[in-house]
Short mmCIF file of C-alpha atoms and ligand atoms in Angstrom, two decimals:
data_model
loop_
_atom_site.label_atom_id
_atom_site.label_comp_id
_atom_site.label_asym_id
_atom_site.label_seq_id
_atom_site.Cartn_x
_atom_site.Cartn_y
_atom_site.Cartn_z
CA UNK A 6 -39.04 153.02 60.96
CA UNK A 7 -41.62 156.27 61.35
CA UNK A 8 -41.05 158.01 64.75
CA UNK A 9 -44.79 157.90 65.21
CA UNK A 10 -44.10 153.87 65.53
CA UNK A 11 -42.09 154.36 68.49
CA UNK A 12 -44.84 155.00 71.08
CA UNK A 13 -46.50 151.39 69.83
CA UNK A 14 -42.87 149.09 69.80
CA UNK A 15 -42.32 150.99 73.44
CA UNK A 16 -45.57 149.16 74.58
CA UNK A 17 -44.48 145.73 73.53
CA UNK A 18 -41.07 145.92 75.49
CA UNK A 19 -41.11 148.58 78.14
CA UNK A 20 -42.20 145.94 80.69
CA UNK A 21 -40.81 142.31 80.26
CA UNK A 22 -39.39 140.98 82.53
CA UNK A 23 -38.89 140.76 85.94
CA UNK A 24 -38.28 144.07 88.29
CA UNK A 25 -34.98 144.33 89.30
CA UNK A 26 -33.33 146.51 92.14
CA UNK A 27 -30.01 146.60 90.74
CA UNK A 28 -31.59 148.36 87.49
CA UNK A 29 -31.76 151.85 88.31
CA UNK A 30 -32.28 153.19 85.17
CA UNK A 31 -34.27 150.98 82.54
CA UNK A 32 -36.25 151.13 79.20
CA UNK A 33 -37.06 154.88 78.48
CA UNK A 34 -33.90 157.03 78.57
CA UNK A 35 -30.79 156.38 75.95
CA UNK A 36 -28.60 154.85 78.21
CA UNK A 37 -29.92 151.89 81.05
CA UNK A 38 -28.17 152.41 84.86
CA UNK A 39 -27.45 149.22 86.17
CA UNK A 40 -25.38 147.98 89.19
CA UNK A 41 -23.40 145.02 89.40
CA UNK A 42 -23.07 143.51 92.82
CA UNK A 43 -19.11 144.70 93.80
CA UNK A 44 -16.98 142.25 93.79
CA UNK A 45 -18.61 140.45 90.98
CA UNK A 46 -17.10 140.24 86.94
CA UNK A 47 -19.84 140.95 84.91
CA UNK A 48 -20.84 138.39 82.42
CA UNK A 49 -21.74 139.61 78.84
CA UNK A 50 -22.75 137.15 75.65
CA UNK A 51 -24.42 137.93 72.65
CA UNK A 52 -26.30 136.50 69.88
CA UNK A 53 -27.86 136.90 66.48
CA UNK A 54 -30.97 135.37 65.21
CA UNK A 55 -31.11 135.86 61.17
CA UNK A 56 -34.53 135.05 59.50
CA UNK A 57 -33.72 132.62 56.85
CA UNK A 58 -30.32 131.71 58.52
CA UNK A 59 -31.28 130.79 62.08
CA UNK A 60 -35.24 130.41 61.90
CA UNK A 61 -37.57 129.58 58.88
CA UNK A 62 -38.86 132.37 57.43
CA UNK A 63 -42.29 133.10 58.93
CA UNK A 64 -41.58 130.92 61.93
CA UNK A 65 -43.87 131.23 64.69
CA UNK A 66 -42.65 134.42 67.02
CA UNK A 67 -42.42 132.63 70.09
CA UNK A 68 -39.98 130.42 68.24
CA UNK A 69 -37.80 133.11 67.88
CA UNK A 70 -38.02 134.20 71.16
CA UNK A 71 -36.96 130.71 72.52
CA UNK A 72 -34.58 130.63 70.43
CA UNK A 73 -32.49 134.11 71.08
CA UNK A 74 -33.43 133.45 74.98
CA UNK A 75 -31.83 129.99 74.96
CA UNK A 76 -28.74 131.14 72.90
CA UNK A 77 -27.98 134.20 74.65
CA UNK A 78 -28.40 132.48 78.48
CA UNK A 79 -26.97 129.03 77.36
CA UNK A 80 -23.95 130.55 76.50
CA UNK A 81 -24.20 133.30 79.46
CA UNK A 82 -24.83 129.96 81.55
CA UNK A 83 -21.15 128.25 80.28
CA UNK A 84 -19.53 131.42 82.35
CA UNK A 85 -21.03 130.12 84.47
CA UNK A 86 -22.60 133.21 85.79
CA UNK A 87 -25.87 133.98 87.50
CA UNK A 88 -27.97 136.09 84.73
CA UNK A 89 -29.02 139.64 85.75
CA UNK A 90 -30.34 141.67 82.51
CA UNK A 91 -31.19 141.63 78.90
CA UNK A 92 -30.94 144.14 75.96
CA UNK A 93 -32.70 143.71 72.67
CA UNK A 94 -31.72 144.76 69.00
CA UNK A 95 -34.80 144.20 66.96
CA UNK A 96 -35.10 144.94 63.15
CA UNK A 97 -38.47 144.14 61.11
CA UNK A 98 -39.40 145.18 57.77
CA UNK A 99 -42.34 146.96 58.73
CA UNK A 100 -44.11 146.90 62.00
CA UNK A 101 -45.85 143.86 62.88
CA UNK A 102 -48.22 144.14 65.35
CA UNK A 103 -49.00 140.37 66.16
CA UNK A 104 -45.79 139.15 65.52
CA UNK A 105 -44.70 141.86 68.33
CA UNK A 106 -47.33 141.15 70.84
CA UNK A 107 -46.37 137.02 70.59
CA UNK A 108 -42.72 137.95 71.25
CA UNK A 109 -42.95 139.98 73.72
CA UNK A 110 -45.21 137.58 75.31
CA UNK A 111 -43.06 134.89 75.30
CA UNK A 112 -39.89 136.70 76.28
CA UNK A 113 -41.79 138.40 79.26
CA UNK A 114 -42.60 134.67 80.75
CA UNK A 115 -39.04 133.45 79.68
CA UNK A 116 -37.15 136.28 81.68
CA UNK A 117 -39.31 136.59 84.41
CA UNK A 118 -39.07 132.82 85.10
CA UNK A 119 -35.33 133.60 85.10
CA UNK A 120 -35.49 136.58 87.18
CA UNK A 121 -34.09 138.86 83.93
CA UNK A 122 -34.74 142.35 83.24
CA UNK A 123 -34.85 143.34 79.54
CA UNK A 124 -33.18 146.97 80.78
CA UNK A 125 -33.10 148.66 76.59
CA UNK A 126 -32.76 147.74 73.39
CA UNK A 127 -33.44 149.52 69.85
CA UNK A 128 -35.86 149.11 67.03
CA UNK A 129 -34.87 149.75 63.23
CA UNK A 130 -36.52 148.97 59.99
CA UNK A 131 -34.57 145.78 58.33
CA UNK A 132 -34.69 142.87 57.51
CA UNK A 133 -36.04 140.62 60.44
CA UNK A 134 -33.22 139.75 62.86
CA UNK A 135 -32.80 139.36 67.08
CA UNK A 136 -29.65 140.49 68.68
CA UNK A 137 -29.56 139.57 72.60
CA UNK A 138 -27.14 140.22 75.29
CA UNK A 139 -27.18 138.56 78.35
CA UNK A 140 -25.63 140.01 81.19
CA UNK A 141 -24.96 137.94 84.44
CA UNK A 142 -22.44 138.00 87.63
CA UNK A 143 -19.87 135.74 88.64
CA UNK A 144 -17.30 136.16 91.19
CA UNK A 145 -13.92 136.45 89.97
CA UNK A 146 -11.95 133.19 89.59
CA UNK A 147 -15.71 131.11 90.09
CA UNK A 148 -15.70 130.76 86.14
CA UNK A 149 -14.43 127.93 84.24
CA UNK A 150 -11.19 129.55 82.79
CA UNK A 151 -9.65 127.35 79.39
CA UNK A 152 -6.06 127.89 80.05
CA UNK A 153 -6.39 125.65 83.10
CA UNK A 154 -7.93 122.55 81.06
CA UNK A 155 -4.78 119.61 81.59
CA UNK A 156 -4.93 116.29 80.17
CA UNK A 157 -7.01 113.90 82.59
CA UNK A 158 -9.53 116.56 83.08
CA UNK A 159 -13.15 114.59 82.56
CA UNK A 160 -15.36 115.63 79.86
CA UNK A 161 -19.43 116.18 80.74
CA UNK A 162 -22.28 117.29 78.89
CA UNK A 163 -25.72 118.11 80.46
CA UNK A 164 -29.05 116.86 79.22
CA UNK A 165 -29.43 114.88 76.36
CA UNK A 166 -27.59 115.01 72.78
CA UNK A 167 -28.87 115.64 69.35
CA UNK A 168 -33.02 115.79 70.14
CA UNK A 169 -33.34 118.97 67.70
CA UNK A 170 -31.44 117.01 65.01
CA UNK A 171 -33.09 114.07 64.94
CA UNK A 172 -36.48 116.51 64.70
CA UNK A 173 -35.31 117.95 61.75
CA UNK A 174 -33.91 113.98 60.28
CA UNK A 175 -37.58 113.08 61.41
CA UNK A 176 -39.52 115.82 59.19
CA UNK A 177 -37.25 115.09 56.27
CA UNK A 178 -36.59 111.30 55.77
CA UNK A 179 -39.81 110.63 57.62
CA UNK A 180 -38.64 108.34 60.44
CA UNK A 181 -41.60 106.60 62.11
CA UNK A 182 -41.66 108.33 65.76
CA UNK A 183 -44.75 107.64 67.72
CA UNK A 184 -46.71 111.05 68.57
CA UNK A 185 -45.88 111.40 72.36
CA UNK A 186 -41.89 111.09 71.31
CA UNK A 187 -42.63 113.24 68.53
CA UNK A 188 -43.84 116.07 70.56
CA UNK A 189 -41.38 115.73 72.55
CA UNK A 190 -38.74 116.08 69.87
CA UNK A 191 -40.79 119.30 68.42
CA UNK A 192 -40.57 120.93 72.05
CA UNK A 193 -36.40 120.28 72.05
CA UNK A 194 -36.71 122.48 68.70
CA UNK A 195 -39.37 124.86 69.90
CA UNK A 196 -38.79 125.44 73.10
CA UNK A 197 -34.94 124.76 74.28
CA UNK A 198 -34.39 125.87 77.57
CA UNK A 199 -30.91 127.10 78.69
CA UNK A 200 -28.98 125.18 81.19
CA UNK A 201 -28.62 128.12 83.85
CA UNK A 202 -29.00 126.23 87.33
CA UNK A 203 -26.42 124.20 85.52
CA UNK A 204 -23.91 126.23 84.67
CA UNK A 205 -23.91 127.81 88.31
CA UNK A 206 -23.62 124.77 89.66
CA UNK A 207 -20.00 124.93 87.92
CA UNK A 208 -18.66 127.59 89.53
CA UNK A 209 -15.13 126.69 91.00
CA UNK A 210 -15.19 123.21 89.65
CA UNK A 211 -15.51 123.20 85.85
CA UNK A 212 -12.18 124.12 84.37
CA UNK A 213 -13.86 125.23 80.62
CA UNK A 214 -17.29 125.11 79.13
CA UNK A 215 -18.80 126.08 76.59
CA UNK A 216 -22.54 126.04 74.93
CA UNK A 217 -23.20 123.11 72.77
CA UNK A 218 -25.45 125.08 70.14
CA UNK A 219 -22.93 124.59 66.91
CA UNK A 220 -21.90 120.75 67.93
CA UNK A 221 -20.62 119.23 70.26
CA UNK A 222 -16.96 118.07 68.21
CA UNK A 223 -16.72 121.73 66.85
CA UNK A 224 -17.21 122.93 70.67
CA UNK A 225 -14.53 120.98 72.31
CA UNK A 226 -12.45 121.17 69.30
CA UNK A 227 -12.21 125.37 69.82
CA UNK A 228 -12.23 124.98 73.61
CA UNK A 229 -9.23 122.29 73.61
CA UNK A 230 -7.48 124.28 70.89
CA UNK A 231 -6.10 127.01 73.32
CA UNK A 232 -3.88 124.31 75.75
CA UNK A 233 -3.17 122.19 72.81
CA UNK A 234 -4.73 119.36 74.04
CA UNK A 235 -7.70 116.91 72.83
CA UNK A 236 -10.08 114.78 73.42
CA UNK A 237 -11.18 110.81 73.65
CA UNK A 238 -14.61 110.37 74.21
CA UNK A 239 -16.95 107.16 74.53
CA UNK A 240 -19.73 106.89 71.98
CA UNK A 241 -21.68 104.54 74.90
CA UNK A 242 -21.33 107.04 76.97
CA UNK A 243 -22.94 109.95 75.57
CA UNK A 244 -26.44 110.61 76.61
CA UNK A 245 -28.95 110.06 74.36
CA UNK A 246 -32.88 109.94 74.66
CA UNK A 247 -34.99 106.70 74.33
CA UNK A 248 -36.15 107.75 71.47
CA UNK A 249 -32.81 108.71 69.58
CA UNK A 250 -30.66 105.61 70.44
CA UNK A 251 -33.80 103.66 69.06
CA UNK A 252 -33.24 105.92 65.67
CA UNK A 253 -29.45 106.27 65.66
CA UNK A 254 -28.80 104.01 62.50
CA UNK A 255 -31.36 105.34 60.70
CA UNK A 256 -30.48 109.25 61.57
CA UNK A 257 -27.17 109.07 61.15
CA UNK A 258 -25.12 107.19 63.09
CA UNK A 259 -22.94 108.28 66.32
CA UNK A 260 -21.96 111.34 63.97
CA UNK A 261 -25.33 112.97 64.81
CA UNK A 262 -24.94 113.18 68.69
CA UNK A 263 -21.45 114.41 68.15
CA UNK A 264 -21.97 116.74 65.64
CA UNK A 265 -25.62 117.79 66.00
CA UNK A 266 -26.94 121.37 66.15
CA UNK A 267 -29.75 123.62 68.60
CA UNK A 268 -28.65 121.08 71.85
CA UNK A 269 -28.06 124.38 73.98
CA UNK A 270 -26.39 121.91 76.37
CA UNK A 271 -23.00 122.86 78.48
CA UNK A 272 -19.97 120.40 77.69
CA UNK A 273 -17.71 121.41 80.40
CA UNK A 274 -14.32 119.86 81.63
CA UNK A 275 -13.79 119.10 85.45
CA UNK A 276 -10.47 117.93 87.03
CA UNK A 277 -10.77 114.78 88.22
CA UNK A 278 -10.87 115.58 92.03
CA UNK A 279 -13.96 117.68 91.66
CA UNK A 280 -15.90 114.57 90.30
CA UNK A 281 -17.31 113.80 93.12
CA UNK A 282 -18.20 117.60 94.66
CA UNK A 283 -19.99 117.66 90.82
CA UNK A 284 -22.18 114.82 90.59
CA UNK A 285 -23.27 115.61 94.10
CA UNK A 286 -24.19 119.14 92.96
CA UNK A 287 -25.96 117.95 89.96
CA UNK A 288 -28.03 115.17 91.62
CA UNK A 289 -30.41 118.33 92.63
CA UNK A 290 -30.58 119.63 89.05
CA UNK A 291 -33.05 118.40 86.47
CA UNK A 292 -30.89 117.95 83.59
CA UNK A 293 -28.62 115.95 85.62
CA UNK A 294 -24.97 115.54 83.35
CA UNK A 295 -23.05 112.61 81.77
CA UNK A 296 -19.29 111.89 82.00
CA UNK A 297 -18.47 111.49 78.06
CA UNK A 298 -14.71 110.75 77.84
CA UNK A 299 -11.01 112.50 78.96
CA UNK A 300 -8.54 115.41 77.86
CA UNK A 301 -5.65 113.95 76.25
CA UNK A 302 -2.54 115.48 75.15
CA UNK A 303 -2.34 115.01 71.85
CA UNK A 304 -4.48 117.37 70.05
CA UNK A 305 -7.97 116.28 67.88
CA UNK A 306 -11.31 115.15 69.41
CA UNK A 307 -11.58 111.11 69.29
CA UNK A 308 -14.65 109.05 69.73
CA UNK A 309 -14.79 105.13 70.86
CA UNK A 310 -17.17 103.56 69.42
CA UNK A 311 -19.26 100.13 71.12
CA UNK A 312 -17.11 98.26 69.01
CA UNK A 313 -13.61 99.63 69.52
CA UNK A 314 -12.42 101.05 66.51
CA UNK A 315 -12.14 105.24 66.80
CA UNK A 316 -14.21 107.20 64.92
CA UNK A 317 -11.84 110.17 63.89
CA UNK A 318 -11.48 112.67 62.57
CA UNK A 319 -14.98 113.91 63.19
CA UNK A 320 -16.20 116.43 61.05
CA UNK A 321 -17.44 119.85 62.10
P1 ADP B 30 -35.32 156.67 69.51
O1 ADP B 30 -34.64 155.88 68.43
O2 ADP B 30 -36.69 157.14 69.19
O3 ADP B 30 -34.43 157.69 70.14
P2 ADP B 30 -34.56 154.73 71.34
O4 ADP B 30 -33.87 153.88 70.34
O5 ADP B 30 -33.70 155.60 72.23
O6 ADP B 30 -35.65 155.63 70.64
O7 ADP B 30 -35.49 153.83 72.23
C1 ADP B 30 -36.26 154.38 73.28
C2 ADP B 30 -36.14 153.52 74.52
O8 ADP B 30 -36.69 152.24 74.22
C3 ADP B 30 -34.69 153.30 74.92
O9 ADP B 30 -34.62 153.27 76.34
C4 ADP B 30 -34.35 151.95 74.36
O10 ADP B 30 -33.39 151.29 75.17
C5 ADP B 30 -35.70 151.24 74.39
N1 ADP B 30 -35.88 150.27 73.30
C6 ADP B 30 -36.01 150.52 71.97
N2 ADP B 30 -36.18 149.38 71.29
C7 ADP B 30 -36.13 148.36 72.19
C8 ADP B 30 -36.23 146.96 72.11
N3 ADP B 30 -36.38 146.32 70.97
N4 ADP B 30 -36.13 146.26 73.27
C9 ADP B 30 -35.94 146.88 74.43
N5 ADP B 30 -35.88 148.21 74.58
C10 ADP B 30 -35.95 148.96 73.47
MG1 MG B 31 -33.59 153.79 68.35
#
């Protein structure tokens, strides 16, 4: 992109977000200064937002923006760490005026709602892609840590399962979803929020987590993979809106809450003694969570369905 540009993509992002004390240096100079808290690991995750691959081309910018907020701090959230700061790679073909101004918009309200700095970033000509990275603290050890997931350990997942799936299902095989449910749907899609009161409340309880954003299987399936060990869950058990276990049959069966993608939910694993110190936590939070099943030794994810029989393997 021209250097004349610059001055113009500077005014879109040299103030989003809220104003941090711990940033000393921010947008302006090459490098941000920022201070951790001492004593505190800092938290980093990442991620990519690909026109064509991870939003419709031409999708509304505040889409976007949703989107890269909610998969950077979802997965930021699974560490469960306490988010601090933001940087931004942006590319665009040319520059967009109105496409920047609705971004920036909607990723100043989204990070000042979560007290998060965007503290730098860069700006290239490209084709049009997001990178975020979320940074966040955690005290050492507070984090859920895989390689001390053991067999027994219960299985949860926040929110509800599969609302951004059965959208899409909707839109294509034109399910009949009254307009009050469908707007709801359309917000799951539009406007996911990341589970970040959540995932603190994990801290020194949840033995692993992870974000649900590529399925819920294919999620436990990686996390498990490291100890060996796997996973029955119970189909009854999973939580799933009013409006999806009224349109399960017709959207797919209990594969789509297991498999289902753009949740941004935390699965996390808990020994059983925490149980109760968890629920009790999340009785405050608005999500609220759902026990879904149990670690088991023998490796592969399982699901019990109503009717007994297992449904595995399930596909990723
Ligand atoms: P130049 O390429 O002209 O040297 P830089 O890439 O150093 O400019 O960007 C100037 C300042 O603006 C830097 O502090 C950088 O972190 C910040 N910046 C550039 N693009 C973004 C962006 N998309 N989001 C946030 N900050 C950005
Ligand atoms: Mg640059």
């Amino acid at each position: 992109m021209a250097r004349t540009e610059f001055p113009l993509i500077h005014r879109y992002f040299a103030k989003i977000g809220a104003t941090r004390e711990d940033v000393d240096l921010g947008i302006g100079d090459d490098a941000a200064l920022l201070m951790p808290p001492a004593g505190h690991d800092l938290a980093v995750a990442v991620s990519t937002l690909v026109e064509g691959s991870h939003f419709p081309p031409g999708a509304a910018p505040s889409l976007v923006a949703h989107r890269g907020f909610a998969s950077a701090f979802s997965r930021l959230a699974a560490a469960a760490a306490e988010p601090a700061w933001l940087t931004l790679a942006l590319s665009m073909p040319q520059v967009d005026e109105a496409w920047l101004e609705a971004f920036s918009d909607c990723l100043n309200t989204l990070t000042r709602s979560a007290r998060v700095q965007l503290v730098g970033g860069d700006t290239t000509a490209g084709p049009l892609r997001v990178t975020l990275h979320a940074h966040g603290f955690v005290p050492p050890g507070q984090g859920p840590a895989p390689s001390s997931i053991q067999p027994e350990h219960l299985i949860y997942v926040t929110g509800t399962l599969g609302e951004a799936q059965l959208a899409r299902v909707a839109d294509q095989n034109s399910l009949r979803i009254p307009g009050q449910a469908r707007r709801r749907l359309q917000d799951r899609v539009q406007r996911p929020k990341p589970r970040m009161a959540e995932g603190l409340a994990l801290r020194g309880l949840a033995s692993g987590a992870f974000s649900v954003t590529d399925g819920l299987a294919r999620g436990l399936s990686r996390l498990l993979q490291a100890t060996g060990t796997g996973a029955r869950l119970k189909a009854d058990s999973l939580p799933l809106s009013t409006t999806l276990a009224e349109n399960l049959d017709r959207a797919g069966g209990w594969l789509l809450p297991l498999t289902a993608t753009g949740d941004y939910e935390l699965c996390f694993t808990v020994p059983p003694a925490s149980r109760a110190e968890l629920e009790r936590r999340f009785t405050a939070l608005p999500a609220g969570c759902a026990c879904i099943g149990r670690v088991e030794s023998s490796a592969g994810i399982r699901c019990v369905l109503p009717n007994g029989t297992d449904l595995s393997p399930i596909p990723e």
